Coordinates of N, CA and C in Angstrom, one line a residue:
X1 N 6.0 -14.8 81.7 CA 4.6 -15.3 82.1 C 4.6 -15.6 83.6
X2 N 3.4 -15.8 84.1 CA 3.2 -16.2 85.5 C 2.4 -17.4 85.6
X3 N 2.8 -18.5 86.2 CA 2.0 -19.7 86.4 C 1.0 -19.4 87.5
X4 N -0.3 -19.8 87.2 CA -1.3 -19.4 88.1 C -1.2 -20.1 89.4
X5 N -0.5 -21.2 89.5 CA -0.4 -22.0 90.7 C 0.8 -21.7 91.5
X6 N 1.8 -21.0 91.0 CA 3.0 -20.9 91.7 C 3.8 -19.6 91.3
X7 N 5.1 -19.7 91.3 CA 6.0 -18.5 91.1 C 6.1 -18.1 89.7
X8 N 6.5 -16.8 89.5 CA 6.7 -16.3 88.1 C 7.8 -17.1 87.4
X9 N 7.7 -17.2 86.1 CA 8.7 -17.9 85.3 C 9.1 -17.1 84.1
X10 N 10.3 -17.3 83.6 CA 10.7 -16.7 82.3 C 10.7 -17.9 81.3
X11 N 10.2 -17.6 80.1 CA 10.2 -18.7 79.1 C 10.3 -18.1 77.7
X12 N 11.0 -18.8 76.8 CA 11.2 -18.3 75.5 C 11.9 -19.4 74.6
X13 N 11.8 -19.2 73.3 CA 12.6 -20.1 72.4 C 14.1 -19.9 72.6
X14 N 14.8 -21.0 72.6 CA 16.2 -21.0 72.8 C 16.9 -21.8 71.7
X15 N 17.8 -21.2 70.9 CA 18.5 -21.9 69.9 C 19.8 -22.5 70.4
X16 N 20.0 -23.8 70.2 CA 21.3 -24.4 70.6 C 22.0 -24.7 69.3
X17 N 23.0 -23.9 68.9 CA 23.8 -24.2 67.7 C 24.7 -25.4 67.9
X18 N 25.1 -26.1 66.8 CA 26.0 -27.2 66.9 C 26.9 -27.2 65.7
X19 N 28.2 -27.6 65.9 CA 29.1 -27.7 64.8 C 28.8 -29.0 64.1
X20 N 28.5 -28.9 62.8 CA 28.2 -30.1 61.9 C 27.0 -30.9 62.4
X21 N 26.1 -30.3 63.3 CA 24.9 -30.9 63.8 C 23.8 -30.0 63.6
X22 N 22.5 -30.5 63.6 CA 21.4 -29.6 63.4 C 21.2 -28.7 64.6
X23 N 20.8 -27.5 64.3 CA 20.5 -26.5 65.4 C 19.3 -27.0 66.1
X24 N 19.2 -26.8 67.4 CA 18.1 -27.3 68.2 C 17.3 -26.1 68.7
X25 N 16.1 -26.0 68.2 CA 15.2 -24.9 68.7 C 14.3 -25.5 69.8
X26 N 14.8 -25.1 71.0 CA 14.2 -25.6 72.3 C 13.3 -24.6 72.9
X27 N 12.5 -25.0 73.8 CA 11.7 -24.1 74.7 C 12.4 -24.1 76.0
X28 N 12.7 -22.9 76.5 CA 13.5 -22.8 77.7 C 12.7 -22.0 78.7
X29 N 12.5 -22.6 79.9 CA 11.7 -22.0 80.9 C 12.4 -22.2 82.3
X30 N 12.4 -21.2 83.1 CA 13.1 -21.2 84.4 C 12.5 -20.2 85.3
X31 N 12.7 -20.3 86.6 CA 12.2 -19.4 87.6 C 12.6 -17.9 87.3
X32 N 11.8 -17.0 87.5 CA 12.1 -15.6 87.1 C 13.1 -15.0 88.1
X33 N 13.2 -15.5 89.3 CA 14.2 -15.0 90.2 C 14.8 -16.2 91.0
X34 N 16.0 -16.0 91.5 CA 16.6 -17.0 92.3 C 17.2 -18.2 91.5
X35 N 18.1 -18.9 92.1 CA 18.7 -20.1 91.4 C 17.7 -21.2 91.2
X36 N 17.7 -21.9 90.1 CA 16.8 -23.0 90.0 C 17.2 -24.2 90.9
X37 N 16.2 -25.0 91.2 CA 16.5 -26.2 92.1 C 17.4 -27.2 91.3
X38 N 17.1 -27.3 90.0 CA 17.9 -28.2 89.2 C 17.4 -28.1 87.8
X39 N 17.9 -28.8 86.8 CA 17.5 -28.7 85.4 C 16.8 -30.0 85.0
X40 N 15.8 -29.9 84.2 CA 15.0 -31.0 83.6 C 14.9 -30.9 82.1
X41 N 15.2 -32.0 81.4 CA 15.1 -32.1 80.0 C 13.7 -32.7 79.7
X42 N 12.9 -32.0 78.8 CA 11.6 -32.5 78.5 C 11.5 -33.0 77.1
X43 N 11.1 -34.2 76.9 CA 11.0 -34.8 75.5 C 9.6 -35.0 75.1
X44 N 9.2 -34.4 74.0 CA 7.7 -34.3 73.6 C 7.2 -35.5 73.0
X45 N 5.9 -35.5 72.8 CA 5.2 -36.5 72.0 C 5.5 -36.3 70.5
X46 N 4.9 -37.1 69.7 CA 5.1 -37.0 68.2 C 4.5 -35.7 67.7
X47 N 3.8 -34.9 68.5 CA 3.2 -33.7 68.1 C 4.1 -32.5 68.2
X48 N 5.3 -32.7 68.6 CA 6.3 -31.7 68.7 C 6.3 -30.8 69.9
X49 N 7.2 -29.8 69.9 CA 7.2 -28.9 71.0 C 6.1 -27.9 70.9
X50 N 4.9 -28.4 71.2 CA 3.7 -27.6 71.0 C 3.3 -26.9 72.3
X51 N 2.1 -26.3 72.3 CA 1.7 -25.5 73.4 C 1.6 -26.3 74.7
X52 N 1.2 -27.6 74.6 CA 1.1 -28.4 75.8 C 2.5 -28.7 76.4
X53 N 3.4 -29.1 75.5 CA 4.7 -29.4 76.0 C 5.4 -28.2 76.6
X54 N 5.2 -27.1 76.0 CA 5.7 -25.8 76.5 C 5.1 -25.6 77.9
X55 N 3.8 -25.9 78.1 CA 3.2 -25.7 79.4 C 3.8 -26.6 80.4
X56 N 4.2 -27.8 80.0 CA 4.9 -28.7 81.0 C 6.2 -28.1 81.5
X57 N 7.0 -27.5 80.5 CA 8.2 -26.9 80.9 C 7.9 -25.7 81.8
X58 N 6.9 -24.9 81.5 CA 6.5 -23.8 82.3 C 6.1 -24.2 83.7
X59 N 5.3 -25.3 83.8 CA 4.9 -25.8 85.2 C 6.1 -26.2 86.0
X60 N 7.1 -26.9 85.3 CA 8.3 -27.3 86.0 C 9.0 -26.1 86.6
X61 N 9.1 -25.0 85.7 CA 9.8 -23.8 86.1 C 9.0 -23.2 87.3
X62 N 7.7 -23.2 87.3 CA 6.9 -22.7 88.4 C 7.2 -23.5 89.7
X63 N 7.7 -24.7 89.6 CA 8.0 -25.5 90.8 C 9.5 -25.3 91.2
X64 N 10.2 -24.4 90.4 CA 11.6 -24.1 90.8 C 12.6 -24.7 89.9
X65 N 12.2 -25.5 88.9 CA 13.2 -26.1 88.0 C 13.4 -25.3 86.8
X66 N 14.6 -25.5 86.2 CA 14.9 -25.0 84.9 C 14.6 -26.1 83.9
X67 N 13.7 -25.8 82.9 CA 13.3 -26.9 82.0 C 13.5 -26.6 80.6
X68 N 14.1 -27.5 79.8 CA 14.4 -27.3 78.4 C 13.7 -28.4 77.6
X69 N 12.7 -28.0 76.8 CA 12.0 -28.9 75.9 C 12.7 -29.1 74.6
X70 N 13.1 -30.3 74.3 CA 14.0 -30.6 73.2 C 13.2 -31.0 71.9
X71 N 13.5 -30.5 70.7 CA 12.8 -31.0 69.5 C 13.4 -32.3 69.1
X72 N 12.6 -33.4 69.2 CA 13.0 -34.7 68.9 C 13.1 -35.0 67.4
X73 N 12.5 -34.1 66.6 CA 12.6 -34.2 65.1 C 13.5 -33.1 64.5
X74 N 14.6 -32.8 65.2 CA 15.4 -31.7 64.8 C 16.0 -32.0 63.4
X75 N 16.2 -33.2 63.0 CA 16.9 -33.5 61.7 C 15.9 -33.5 60.5
X76 N 14.6 -33.6 60.8 CA 13.7 -33.7 59.7 C 12.7 -32.5 59.7
X77 N 12.4 -32.0 60.9 CA 11.4 -30.9 61.0 C 11.7 -30.1 62.3
X78 N 12.7 -29.2 62.2 CA 13.3 -28.6 63.4 C 12.3 -27.7 64.2
X79 N 11.2 -27.2 63.5 CA 10.2 -26.4 64.2 C 8.8 -27.1 64.2
X80 N 8.9 -28.4 64.3 CA 7.6 -29.2 64.2 C 6.7 -28.9 65.4
X81 N 5.4 -28.7 65.0 CA 4.4 -28.4 66.0 C 3.0 -28.6 65.4
X82 N 2.3 -29.7 65.8 CA 1.0 -29.9 65.2 C 0.0 -30.2 66.3
X83 N -1.3 -30.2 65.9 CA -2.4 -30.4 66.9 C -2.7 -31.9 67.1
X84 N -3.6 -32.1 68.1 CA -3.9 -33.5 68.4 C -5.1 -34.0 67.6
X85 N -4.9 -34.1 66.3 CA -5.9 -34.6 65.4 C -5.3 -35.7 64.5
X86 N -6.1 -36.3 63.7 CA -5.6 -37.5 62.9 C -4.5 -37.0 62.0
X87 N -4.6 -35.9 61.4 CA -3.6 -35.4 60.4 C -2.3 -35.1 61.2
X88 N -2.4 -34.5 62.3 CA -1.1 -34.3 63.1 C -0.5 -35.5 63.5
X89 N -1.3 -36.5 64.0 CA -0.7 -37.8 64.4 C 0.0 -38.5 63.2
X90 N -0.6 -38.5 62.0 CA 0.0 -39.1 60.9 C 1.3 -38.5 60.5
X91 N 1.3 -37.2 60.5 CA 2.6 -36.5 60.2 C 3.6 -36.7 61.2
X92 N 3.2 -36.7 62.5 CA 4.2 -36.9 63.6 C 4.8 -38.3 63.5
X93 N 4.0 -39.3 63.1 CA 4.5 -40.6 63.0 C 5.5 -40.8 61.9
X94 N 5.3 -40.0 60.8 CA 6.2 -40.1 59.7 C 7.6 -39.6 60.1
X95 N 7.6 -38.5 60.9 CA 8.9 -38.0 61.4 C 9.5 -39.0 62.5
X96 N 8.6 -39.5 63.3 CA 9.0 -40.5 64.3 C 9.8 -41.6 63.7
X97 N 9.3 -42.1 62.6 CA 10.0 -43.3 62.0 C 11.3 -43.0 61.4
X98 N 11.7 -41.7 61.3 CA 13.0 -41.3 60.9 C 14.0 -41.0 62.0
X99 N 13.5 -41.1 63.2 CA 14.4 -40.8 64.4 C 15.3 -42.0 64.6
X100 N 16.5 -41.8 65.0 CA 17.4 -42.9 65.4 C 17.9 -42.6 66.9
X101 N 18.1 -43.7 67.6 CA 18.6 -43.6 68.9 C 19.9 -42.8 69.0
X102 N 20.8 -43.0 68.0 CA 22.1 -42.3 68.0 C 21.9 -40.8 67.8
X103 N 21.0 -40.4 66.9 CA 20.8 -39.0 66.7 C 20.1 -38.4 67.9
X104 N 19.2 -39.1 68.5 CA 18.5 -38.5 69.8 C 19.6 -38.3 70.9
X105 N 20.4 -39.3 71.1 CA 21.4 -39.2 72.1 C 22.4 -38.1 71.9
X106 N 22.8 -37.9 70.6 CA 23.7 -36.8 70.3 C 23.0 -35.4 70.7
X107 N 21.8 -35.3 70.4 CA 21.0 -34.1 70.7 C 20.9 -33.9 72.2
X108 N 20.6 -35.0 72.9 CA 20.4 -34.9 74.3 C 21.7 -34.6 75.0
X109 N 22.8 -35.1 74.6 CA 24.1 -34.8 75.2 C 24.4 -33.3 75.1
X110 N 24.1 -32.7 73.9 CA 24.3 -31.3 73.7 C 23.4 -30.5 74.6
X111 N 22.2 -30.9 74.7 CA 21.2 -30.2 75.6 C 21.6 -30.3 77.1
X112 N 22.1 -31.4 77.5 CA 22.5 -31.6 78.9 C 23.8 -30.7 79.1
X113 N 24.7 -30.8 78.2 CA 25.9 -29.9 78.4 C 25.5 -28.5 78.5
X114 N 24.6 -28.0 77.6 CA 24.1 -26.6 77.7 C 23.5 -26.3 79.0
X115 N 22.6 -27.2 79.5 CA 22.0 -27.0 80.8 C 23.0 -26.9 81.9
X116 N 24.0 -27.8 81.9 CA 25.0 -27.8 82.9 C 26.0 -26.6 82.9
X117 N 25.8 -25.8 81.8 CA 26.7 -24.6 81.7 C 25.9 -23.4 82.1
X118 N 24.6 -23.5 82.5 CA 23.8 -22.3 82.9 C 24.1 -21.9 84.3
X119 N 24.0 -20.6 84.6 CA 24.2 -20.1 86.0 C 23.3 -20.9 87.0
X120 N 24.0 -21.3 88.0 CA 23.3 -22.1 89.1 C 23.2 -23.5 88.8
X121 N 23.5 -24.0 87.6 CA 23.3 -25.4 87.2 C 24.7 -26.0 86.9
X122 N 25.8 -25.3 87.1 CA 27.1 -25.8 86.6 C 27.4 -27.2 87.1
X123 N 27.5 -28.1 86.1 CA 28.0 -29.4 86.5 C 27.0 -30.3 87.3
X124 N 25.8 -29.8 87.5 CA 24.9 -30.6 88.4 C 24.1 -31.6 87.6
X125 N 23.7 -32.7 88.2 CA 22.9 -33.7 87.6 C 21.6 -33.2 87.1
X126 N 21.0 -33.7 86.1 CA 19.7 -33.3 85.5 C 18.7 -34.4 85.6
X127 N 17.5 -34.0 85.4 CA 16.4 -34.9 85.3 C 15.9 -35.0 83.9
X128 N 15.0 -36.0 83.6 CA 14.5 -36.1 82.2 C 13.1 -36.6 82.4
X129 N 12.1 -36.0 81.6 CA 10.8 -36.5 81.5 C 10.4 -36.6 80.0
X130 N 9.7 -37.6 79.6 CA 9.2 -37.8 78.3 C 7.8 -38.4 78.2
X131 N 7.1 -38.0 77.1 CA 5.7 -38.5 77.0 C 5.6 -39.2 75.6
X132 N 4.9 -40.3 75.6 CA 4.6 -41.0 74.4 C 6.0 -41.4 73.7
X133 N 6.2 -41.1 72.5 CA 7.5 -41.4 71.9 C 8.6 -40.7 72.7
X134 N 8.4 -39.6 73.2 CA 9.4 -38.9 74.0 C 9.6 -39.7 75.3
X135 N 8.6 -40.5 75.8 CA 8.9 -41.3 76.9 C 9.8 -42.5 76.6
X136 N 9.6 -43.0 75.4 CA 10.5 -44.1 74.9 C 11.9 -43.5 74.8
X137 N 12.1 -42.4 74.2 CA 13.4 -41.8 74.1 C 14.0 -41.4 75.5
X138 N 13.1 -41.1 76.4 CA 13.6 -40.8 77.8 C 14.3 -42.0 78.4
X139 N 13.8 -43.2 78.1 CA 14.5 -44.4 78.6 C 15.9 -44.5 78.0
X140 N 16.2 -44.1 76.8 CA 17.5 -44.1 76.2 C 18.4 -43.0 76.9
X141 N 17.8 -41.8 77.0 CA 18.5 -40.6 77.5 C 18.9 -40.9 79.0
X142 N 18.1 -41.7 79.7 CA 18.4 -42.0 81.1 C 19.8 -42.6 81.3
X143 N 20.3 -43.2 80.3 CA 21.6 -43.9 80.4 C 22.8 -42.9 80.2
X144 N 22.5 -41.6 79.8 CA 23.6 -40.7 79.6 C 24.2 -40.2 80.9
X145 N 25.5 -39.8 80.9 CA 26.1 -39.3 82.0 C 25.5 -38.0 82.5
X146 N 25.3 -37.9 83.8 CA 24.7 -36.7 84.3 C 23.2 -36.7 84.6
X147 N 22.5 -37.8 84.0 CA 21.1 -37.9 84.2 C 20.8 -38.7 85.5
X148 N 20.2 -38.1 86.5 CA 20.1 -38.7 87.8 C 18.7 -39.3 88.0
X149 N 17.7 -38.8 87.3 CA 16.3 -39.2 87.5 C 15.5 -39.1 86.2
X150 N 14.8 -40.1 85.8 CA 14.0 -40.1 84.6 C 12.6 -40.6 84.8
X151 N 11.7 -39.8 84.2 CA 10.2 -40.2 84.3 C 9.7 -40.5 82.9
X152 N 9.4 -41.7 82.6 CA 8.9 -42.1 81.3 C 7.4 -42.3 81.3
X153 N 6.7 -41.4 80.7 CA 5.2 -41.5 80.6 C 4.8 -42.2 79.4
X154 N 4.2 -43.4 79.5 CA 3.7 -44.2 78.4 C 4.5 -44.3 77.2
X155 N 5.8 -44.5 77.4 CA 6.7 -44.8 76.3 C 6.6 -46.2 75.7
X156 N 5.9 -46.3 74.6 CA 5.5 -47.6 74.1 C 6.6 -48.3 73.3
X157 N 6.5 -49.6 73.2 CA 7.3 -50.5 72.4 C 8.8 -50.6 72.9
X158 N 9.1 -50.2 74.1 CA 10.4 -50.3 74.6 C 10.9 -51.7 74.7
X159 N 10.0 -52.7 74.8 CA 10.5 -54.1 74.9 C 10.7 -54.7 73.6
X160 N 10.3 -54.1 72.5 CA 10.4 -54.8 71.2 C 11.1 -53.9 70.1
X161 N 11.5 -52.7 70.4 CA 11.9 -51.8 69.4 C 12.9 -50.8 69.9
X162 N 13.8 -50.4 69.0 CA 14.8 -49.3 69.3 C 14.8 -48.4 68.1
X163 N 14.6 -47.1 68.2 CA 14.6 -46.2 67.0 C 15.9 -46.3 66.2
X164 N 15.7 -46.6 64.9 CA 16.9 -46.7 64.1 C 17.4 -48.1 64.0
X165 N 16.9 -49.0 64.8 CA 17.4 -50.4 64.8 C 18.3 -50.7 65.9
X166 N 18.5 -52.0 66.2 CA 19.3 -52.5 67.3 C 18.4 -53.2 68.3
X167 N 19.1 -53.6 69.4 CA 18.3 -54.3 70.5 C 17.3 -53.4 71.1
X168 N 16.2 -53.9 71.6 CA 15.1 -53.1 72.2 C 15.7 -52.1 73.3
X169 N 15.1 -51.0 73.3 CA 15.6 -50.0 74.3 C 15.5 -50.4 75.7
X170 N 14.6 -51.3 76.1 CA 14.5 -51.8 77.4 C 15.8 -52.5 77.9
X171 N 16.5 -53.1 76.9 CA 17.7 -53.9 77.3 C 18.8 -53.0 77.8
X172 N 18.7 -51.7 77.7 CA 19.8 -50.9 78.2 C 19.6 -50.5 79.7
X173 N 18.6 -51.1 80.4 CA 18.4 -50.8 81.8 C 19.6 -50.9 82.7
X174 N 20.5 -52.0 82.5 CA 21.6 -52.1 83.4 C 22.6 -50.9 83.3
X175 N 22.5 -50.1 82.2 CA 23.4 -49.0 82.0 C 22.9 -47.7 82.5
X176 N 21.7 -47.7 83.2 CA 21.1 -46.5 83.7 C 21.5 -46.4 85.2
X177 N 22.2 -45.4 85.5 CA 22.7 -45.3 86.9 C 21.7 -44.5 87.8
X178 N 20.9 -43.7 87.2 CA 19.9 -42.9 88.0 C 18.6 -43.7 88.3
X179 N 17.7 -43.0 88.9 CA 16.4 -43.6 89.2 C 15.5 -43.5 87.9
X180 N 14.6 -44.5 87.8 CA 13.7 -44.6 86.7 C 12.3 -44.9 87.1
X181 N 11.4 -44.0 86.7 CA 10.0 -44.2 87.0 C 9.2 -44.3 85.7
X182 N 8.5 -45.4 85.5 CA 7.7 -45.6 84.2 C 6.2 -45.6 84.6
X183 N 5.4 -44.8 83.8 CA 4.0 -44.7 84.1 C 3.2 -44.9 82.8
X184 N 2.1 -45.6 83.0 CA 1.2 -45.8 81.8 C -0.2 -46.1 82.3
X185 N -1.2 -45.9 81.5 CA -2.6 -46.2 81.8 C -2.9 -47.7 81.7
X186 N -3.7 -48.2 82.6 CA -4.1 -49.6 82.5 C -4.9 -49.9 81.3
X187 N -5.5 -48.9 80.7 CA -6.3 -49.1 79.5 C -5.7 -48.5 78.2
X188 N -4.3 -48.4 78.2 CA -3.6 -47.8 77.1 C -3.5 -48.9 76.0
X189 N -4.1 -48.7 74.9 CA -4.0 -49.7 73.8 C -2.6 -49.8 73.2
X190 N -1.8 -48.8 73.4 CA -0.4 -48.8 72.8 C 0.6 -49.5 73.8
X191 N 0.1 -49.8 75.0 CA 0.9 -50.5 75.9 C 0.2 -51.7 76.5
X192 N 0.0 -52.8 75.6 CA -0.8 -54.0 76.0 C -0.1 -54.7 77.1
X193 N -0.8 -55.7 77.6 CA -0.3 -56.5 78.8 C 1.1 -57.1 78.6
X194 N 1.4 -57.7 77.4 CA 2.7 -58.3 77.2 C 3.8 -57.2 77.4
X195 N 3.6 -56.0 76.9 CA 4.6 -54.9 77.0 C 4.7 -54.5 78.5
X196 N 3.6 -54.4 79.2 CA 3.7 -54.0 80.6 C 4.4 -55.1 81.4
X197 N 4.1 -56.3 81.1 CA 4.8 -57.4 81.8 C 6.3 -57.4 81.6
X198 N 6.7 -57.2 80.3 CA 8.1 -57.1 80.0 C 8.8 -56.0 80.7
X199 N 8.1 -54.8 80.8 CA 8.7 -53.7 81.5 C 8.9 -54.0 83.0
X200 N 7.8 -54.5 83.6 CA 7.8 -54.8 85.0 C 8.9 -55.9 85.3
X201 N 9.0 -56.9 84.5 CA 10.0 -57.9 84.8 C 11.4 -57.4 84.6
X202 N 11.7 -56.5 83.6 CA 13.0 -55.9 83.5 C 13.3 -55.0 84.6
X203 N 12.4 -54.2 85.1 CA 12.6 -53.3 86.2 C 12.9 -54.1 87.4
X204 N 12.2 -55.2 87.7 CA 12.4 -56.0 88.9 C 13.8 -56.6 88.8
X205 N 14.1 -57.2 87.7 CA 15.5 -57.8 87.6 C 16.6 -56.8 87.8
X206 N 16.4 -55.6 87.2 CA 17.5 -54.6 87.4 C 17.5 -54.1 88.8
X207 N 16.4 -54.0 89.5 CA 16.4 -53.6 90.9 C 17.1 -54.6 91.7
X208 N 17.0 -55.9 91.4 CA 17.7 -56.9 92.2 C 19.2 -56.7 92.1
X209 N 19.7 -56.3 90.9 CA 21.1 -56.1 90.7 C 21.6 -54.9 91.5
X210 N 20.8 -53.9 91.7 CA 21.2 -52.7 92.5 C 20.0 -52.1 93.2
X211 N 19.7 -52.6 94.4 CA 18.5 -52.2 95.1 C 18.5 -50.7 95.5
X212 N 19.7 -50.0 95.4 CA 19.7 -48.6 95.8 C 19.1 -47.7 94.7
X213 N 19.0 -48.2 93.5 CA 18.4 -47.4 92.4 C 16.9 -47.7 92.3
X214 N 16.1 -46.7 92.2 CA 14.6 -46.8 92.0 C 14.3 -47.4 90.6
X215 N 13.5 -48.4 90.6 CA 13.0 -49.0 89.3 C 11.5 -49.3 89.6
X216 N 10.6 -48.5 89.0 CA 9.2 -48.6 89.4 C 8.3 -48.4 88.2
X217 N 7.3 -49.3 88.0 CA 6.3 -49.1 87.0 C 5.0 -48.8 87.7
X218 N 4.3 -47.7 87.3 CA 3.0 -47.3 87.9 C 2.0 -47.4 86.9
X219 N 0.9 -48.2 87.1 CA -0.2 -48.3 86.2 C -1.4 -47.4 86.7
X220 N -1.8 -46.5 85.9 CA -2.9 -45.6 86.3 C -4.2 -46.2 86.0
X221 N -5.0 -46.4 87.0 CA -6.3 -47.1 86.8 C -7.3 -46.2 86.0
X222 N -7.9 -46.9 85.0 CA -8.9 -46.2 84.2 C -8.4 -45.2 83.2
X223 N -7.1 -45.2 83.0 CA -6.4 -44.2 82.1 C -6.0 -44.9 80.8
X224 N -6.1 -44.1 79.7 CA -5.7 -44.6 78.4 C -4.4 -44.0 78.0
X225 N -4.1 -43.9 76.7 CA -2.8 -43.3 76.3 C -2.9 -41.8 76.3
X226 N -1.9 -41.1 76.7 CA -1.9 -39.7 76.7 C -2.7 -39.0 77.8
X227 N -2.9 -39.8 78.9 CA -3.8 -39.3 79.9 C -3.2 -38.0 80.7
X228 N -1.9 -37.7 80.5 CA -1.4 -36.6 81.2 C -1.7 -35.2 80.5
X229 N -2.1 -35.3 79.2 CA -2.2 -34.1 78.4 C -3.7 -33.6 78.4
X230 N -3.9 -32.4 78.8 CA -5.2 -31.8 78.9 C -5.8 -31.6 77.5
X231 N -5.0 -31.6 76.4 CA -5.5 -31.4 75.1 C -5.9 -32.6 74.3
X232 N -5.7 -33.8 75.0 CA -6.0 -35.0 74.3 C -7.3 -35.6 74.8
X233 N -8.0 -36.4 74.0 CA -9.3 -37.0 74.3 C -9.1 -38.0 75.5
X234 N -8.0 -38.6 75.7 CA -7.8 -39.5 76.8 C -7.3 -38.9 78.1
X235 N -7.3 -37.6 78.1 CA -6.9 -36.9 79.4 C -7.7 -37.4 80.5
X236 N -7.1 -37.7 81.6 CA -7.8 -38.2 82.8 C -7.2 -37.4 84.0
X237 N -8.0 -36.5 84.6 CA -7.5 -35.5 85.6 C -6.9 -36.2 86.8
X238 N -7.6 -37.2 87.4 CA -7.1 -37.7 88.6 C -5.7 -38.5 88.4
X239 N -5.6 -39.4 87.5 CA -4.3 -40.0 87.3 C -3.2 -39.0 86.8
X240 N -3.7 -38.0 86.1 CA -2.7 -37.0 85.6 C -2.1 -36.2 86.8
X241 N -3.0 -35.9 87.8 CA -2.5 -35.2 89.0 C -1.5 -36.1 89.8
X242 N -1.9 -37.4 89.9 CA -1.0 -38.3 90.6 C 0.3 -38.5 89.8
X243 N 0.3 -38.6 88.5 CA 1.5 -38.7 87.8 C 2.4 -37.5 88.0
X244 N 1.8 -36.3 87.9 CA 2.6 -35.1 88.2 C 3.2 -35.1 89.6
X245 N 2.5 -35.5 90.6 CA 3.0 -35.6 91.9 C 4.1 -36.6 92.0
X246 N 4.0 -37.7 91.4 CA 5.1 -38.7 91.5 C 6.3 -38.2 90.8
X247 N 6.2 -37.5 89.7 CA 7.3 -37.0 89.0 C 8.0 -36.0 89.8
X248 N 7.3 -35.0 90.4 CA 7.9 -34.0 91.3 C 8.6 -34.7 92.5
X249 N 8.0 -35.7 93.0 CA 8.6 -36.4 94.2 C 9.9 -37.0 93.8
X250 N 10.0 -37.6 92.6 CA 11.2 -38.2 92.1 C 12.3 -37.1 91.9
X251 N 11.9 -36.0 91.3 CA 12.9 -35.0 91.0 C 13.4 -34.4 92.4
X252 N 12.5 -34.2 93.3 CA 12.9 -33.6 94.6 C 13.8 -34.5 95.3
X253 N 13.6 -35.8 95.2 CA 14.5 -36.7 96.0 C 15.9 -36.8 95.3
X254 N 15.9 -36.8 94.0 CA 17.2 -37.1 93.4 C 17.9 -35.8 92.9
X255 N 17.2 -34.7 92.6 CA 17.8 -33.5 92.1 C 17.8 -32.4 93.1
X256 N 17.0 -32.4 94.2 CA 17.1 -31.4 95.2 C 16.0 -30.3 94.9

């Protein structure tokens, strides 16, 4: 395919087999020619690796990155893909509630290892971006070896919850060695003021421990939940364009 705004890309489904682990049916997109700038792992919303998530990977490839969209429900629904309606949300939340941090991190390690074995990406650090529940998971994946920059879009409940149980995901901030950018809408009902305050305080405290690492929370004015996605009712073009710009700026600075 060819992205209308930039360079030609190659994209297709890519199966990542695993010994005694679920196979991962990922969406793999990269520049059609030349070496990629770096690799980015894309973690979807509860609606699965659907057309919009695939378009995110394709847009990253059009910017010169190799992007791999990971199925976060690989253990319960490996080919999960639903629309942005009430039925899709209900089904997605059922699978979400069966995800564990341990399982997600196992899958992410496999995906990162696969990315770092691709031509032009051997052993290089990777980036990660996640949306909604995928944003929450991105905060966990940020602590893995080899992840140099993470962009968490409206990952809710990180201050009070960890998938599968255990301390809240936000408590793992000190173990994240790369840069971390968190973004959410000011009018997001899933990220109320106490949650945003907890995230801001944790990022500030962690930044004081190591000022060299980026720790930033960006509130998008007038935006609700899911504002980055053109297929959702809450899509907001201006904050979405700014979120995309900030993400690319982060990856350019840390990944090259």
